[in-house]
PDB file of C-alpha atoms in Angstrom:
ATOM      1  CA  VAL A  27     113.098 122.917 142.496  1.00 84.00           C
ATOM      2  CA  ASP A  28     112.810 119.451 143.830  1.00 87.00           C
ATOM      3  CA  GLN A  29     108.963 119.618 142.441  1.00 88.00           C
ATOM      4  CA  VAL A  30     110.297 120.504 138.936  1.00 90.00           C
ATOM      5  CA  ALA A  31     113.860 118.093 139.610  1.00 90.00           C
ATOM      6  CA  ASN A  32     110.992 115.078 140.377  1.00 88.00           C
ATOM      7  CA  LEU A  33     109.036 115.502 137.005  1.00 90.00           C
ATOM      8  CA  THR A  34     109.076 112.359 135.125  1.00 91.00           C
ATOM      9  CA  LEU A  35     110.556 113.538 132.104  1.00 92.00           C
ATOM     10  CA  VAL A  36     113.145 115.655 134.360  1.00 93.00           C
ATOM     11  CA  SER A  37     115.177 113.052 136.301  1.00 94.00           C
ATOM     12  CA  SER A  38     114.469 110.561 133.219  1.00 94.00           C
ATOM     13  CA  ALA A  39     116.655 113.421 131.399  1.00 94.00           C
ATOM     14  CA  CYS A  40     119.017 114.164 134.372  1.00 94.00           C
ATOM     15  CA  ASP A  41     119.580 110.486 134.494  1.00 95.00           C
ATOM     16  CA  VAL A  42     120.976 110.697 130.589  1.00 94.00           C
ATOM     17  CA  VAL A  43     122.807 113.411 130.900  1.00 95.00           C
ATOM     18  CA  SER A  44     124.732 111.424 134.499  1.00 95.00           C
ATOM     19  CA  THR A  45     125.170 108.690 132.562  1.00 95.00           C
ATOM     20  CA  ALA A  46     127.303 110.356 130.021  1.00 95.00           C
ATOM     21  CA  TYR A  47     128.448 112.763 131.944  1.00 95.00           C
ATOM     22  CA  ALA A  48     129.766 110.124 133.958  1.00 95.00           C
ATOM     23  CA  SER A  49     130.863 107.419 130.634  1.00 95.00           C
ATOM     24  CA  THR A  50     132.838 110.695 128.772  1.00 94.00           C
ATOM     25  CA  LYS A  51     134.351 111.018 131.963  1.00 93.00           C
ATOM     26  CA  GLU A  52     135.438 107.327 132.602  1.00 93.00           C
ATOM     27  CA  SER A  53     136.126 106.971 129.000  1.00 94.00           C
ATOM     28  CA  HIS A  54     138.468 110.270 128.430  1.00 93.00           C
ATOM     29  CA  PRO A  55     141.204 111.087 131.118  1.00 91.00           C
ATOM     30  CA  TYR A  56     141.863 114.462 129.797  1.00 92.00           C
ATOM     31  CA  ILE A  57     138.631 115.311 129.874  1.00 93.00           C
ATOM     32  CA  ARG A  58     138.072 113.703 133.460  1.00 93.00           C
ATOM     33  CA  SER A  59     141.045 116.492 134.285  1.00 94.00           C
ATOM     34  CA  VAL A  60     139.122 119.546 133.022  1.00 94.00           C
ATOM     35  CA  CYS A  61     135.436 117.822 134.378  1.00 94.00           C
ATOM     36  CA  ASP A  62     137.469 117.361 137.851  1.00 95.00           C
ATOM     37  CA  ALA A  63     138.722 121.162 137.615  1.00 95.00           C
ATOM     38  CA  ALA A  64     135.514 122.335 136.934  1.00 95.00           C
ATOM     39  CA  GLU A  65     133.139 120.605 140.159  1.00 95.00           C
ATOM     40  CA  LYS A  66     135.773 121.699 141.711  1.00 96.00           C
ATOM     41  CA  GLY A  67     135.236 125.444 140.838  1.00 95.00           C
ATOM     42  CA  VAL A  68     131.721 124.745 140.639  1.00 95.00           C
ATOM     43  CA  LYS A  69     131.706 123.390 144.733  1.00 94.00           C
ATOM     44  CA  SER A  70     133.622 126.308 145.623  1.00 92.00           C
ATOM     45  CA  VAL A  71     132.137 129.060 144.048  1.00 93.00           C
ATOM     46  CA  THR A  72     129.167 127.456 145.535  1.00 91.00           C
ATOM     47  CA  GLU A  73     130.065 126.875 148.740  1.00 89.00           C
ATOM     48  CA  ALA A  74     130.860 130.686 148.939  1.00 87.00           C
ATOM     49  CA  THR A  75     127.970 132.338 148.030  1.00 90.00           C
ATOM     50  CA  ALA A  76     125.930 130.001 149.508  1.00 86.00           C
ATOM     51  CA  SER A  77     127.490 131.946 153.214  1.00 83.00           C
ATOM     52  CA  CYS A  78     127.473 135.714 151.458  1.00 87.00           C
ATOM     53  CA  VAL A  79     123.668 134.791 150.663  1.00 87.00           C
ATOM     54  CA  GLN A  80     121.876 133.513 153.413  1.00 85.00           C
ATOM     55  CA  PRO A  81     121.357 136.377 155.133  1.00 87.00           C
ATOM     56  CA  VAL A  82     119.123 137.554 151.653  1.00 87.00           C
ATOM     57  CA  LEU A  83     117.659 134.213 151.901  1.00 84.00           C
ATOM     58  CA  THR A  84     116.638 134.668 155.285  1.00 87.00           C
ATOM     59  CA  THR A  85     114.889 138.276 154.266  1.00 89.00           C
ATOM     60  CA  LEU A  86     113.038 137.105 151.439  1.00 90.00           C
ATOM     61  CA  GLU A  87     111.643 133.668 152.799  1.00 90.00           C
ATOM     62  CA  PRO A  88     108.010 134.969 152.665  1.00 90.00           C
ATOM     63  CA  HIS A  89     108.535 136.616 149.977  1.00 91.00           C
ATOM     64  CA  VAL A  90     110.626 132.734 148.130  1.00 88.00           C
ATOM     65  CA  ALA A  91     107.635 130.882 150.694  1.00 89.00           C
ATOM     66  CA  ALA A  92     104.779 132.253 148.028  1.00 91.00           C
ATOM     67  CA  ALA A  93     106.070 132.273 144.970  1.00 91.00           C
ATOM     68  CA  SER A  94     107.026 128.597 145.402  1.00 90.00           C
ATOM     69  CA  GLU A  95     103.170 128.183 146.575  1.00 91.00           C
ATOM     70  CA  TYR A  96     102.435 129.907 143.605  1.00 91.00           C
ATOM     71  CA  ALA A  97     105.025 127.796 140.769  1.00 92.00           C
ATOM     72  CA  SER A  98     103.431 124.908 142.538  1.00 91.00           C
ATOM     73  CA  LYS A  99     100.418 125.370 141.759  1.00 93.00           C
ATOM     74  CA  GLY A 100     101.468 126.648 138.849  1.00 92.00           C
ATOM     75  CA  LEU A 101     103.123 123.121 137.859  1.00 90.00           C
ATOM     76  CA  ASP A 102     100.275 121.578 139.102  1.00 90.00           C
ATOM     77  CA  LYS A 103      98.495 122.850 136.247  1.00 92.00           C
ATOM     78  CA  LEU A 104     101.559 122.424 133.457  1.00 90.00           C
ATOM     79  CA  GLY A 105     101.251 118.725 134.206  1.00 87.00           C
ATOM     80  CA  GLU A 106      97.620 118.424 133.610  1.00 89.00           C
ATOM     81  CA  LYS A 107      97.666 120.014 130.563  1.00 92.00           C
ATOM     82  CA  LEU A 108     101.079 118.577 129.163  1.00 90.00           C
ATOM     83  CA  PRO A 109     100.685 114.700 129.935  1.00 88.00           C
ATOM     84  CA  LEU A 110     104.387 114.105 128.121  1.00 88.00           C
ATOM     85  CA  LEU A 111     106.168 115.943 131.985  1.00 90.00           C
ATOM     86  CA  GLN A 112     105.307 112.255 133.382  1.00 90.00           C
ATOM     87  CA  LYS A 113     106.764 110.108 130.553  1.00 92.00           C
ATOM     88  CA  PRO A 114     111.000 109.142 130.801  1.00 94.00           C
ATOM     89  CA  VAL A 115     112.649 110.747 128.708  1.00 93.00           C
ATOM     90  CA  GLU A 116     113.202 107.323 126.306  1.00 93.00           C
ATOM     91  CA  GLN A 117     109.560 107.517 126.054  1.00 93.00           C
ATOM     92  CA  VAL A 118     108.590 110.224 124.752  1.00 93.00           C
ATOM     93  CA  ILE A 119     112.056 110.162 122.144  1.00 93.00           C
ATOM     94  CA  SER A 120     110.479 106.259 120.995  1.00 93.00           C
ATOM     95  CA  ASP A 121     106.927 108.304 120.936  1.00 92.00           C
ATOM     96  CA  THR A 122     108.512 111.411 118.567  1.00 93.00           C
ATOM     97  CA  ARG A 123     109.903 109.428 115.617  1.00 94.00           C
ATOM     98  CA  GLU A 124     106.283 106.986 115.674  1.00 94.00           C
ATOM     99  CA  LEU A 125     104.951 110.204 115.097  1.00 93.00           C
ATOM    100  CA  VAL A 126     107.896 111.328 112.098  1.00 95.00           C
ATOM    101  CA  SER A 127     107.493 107.788 110.821  1.00 93.00           C
ATOM    102  CA  SER A 128     103.949 108.347 110.370  1.00 93.00           C
ATOM    103  CA  ARG A 129     104.176 111.446 109.096  1.00 93.00           C
ATOM    104  CA  VAL A 130     106.160 111.098 107.112  1.00 93.00           C
ATOM    105  CA  ALA A 131     104.987 107.620 105.084  1.00 92.00           C
ATOM    106  CA  ASP A 132     101.416 109.521 105.416  1.00 91.00           C
ATOM    107  CA  ALA A 133     103.152 112.576 103.334  1.00 92.00           C
ATOM    108  CA  LYS A 134     105.004 109.745 100.887  1.00 91.00           C
ATOM    109  CA  ASP A 135     101.472 108.342 100.748  1.00 89.00           C
ATOM    110  CA  ALA A 136      99.544 110.985  99.637  1.00 90.00           C
ATOM    111  CA  VAL A 137     102.535 112.241  97.385  1.00 91.00           C
ATOM    112  CA  SER A 138     102.291 108.797  95.293  1.00 88.00           C
ATOM    113  CA  SER A 139      98.366 108.849  94.789  1.00 82.00           C
TER     114      SER A 139
END
């Protein structure tokens, strides 16, 4: 999970979403109330679940470690094959817009000729 969260694309997307969430909460008092209540609910459920799940996690720890290592190797390979994951979301959006614009221009040229 940490390795996925540290991918540039994922971390920058999380930053964008977090900023939008905070801005929305700040700008809209009614939404802030709903979000605050939801956050408290999630926190309570997380705390309650953590104490129940801990014994199971302790038992499964060797299996989780093996799965984690396997997933880490897979993510490394994925990162090599998809350099997009190392770009911030703003750059991905910009590159996509440029690509679409270029393709549309090519299509217009093909149609007009």
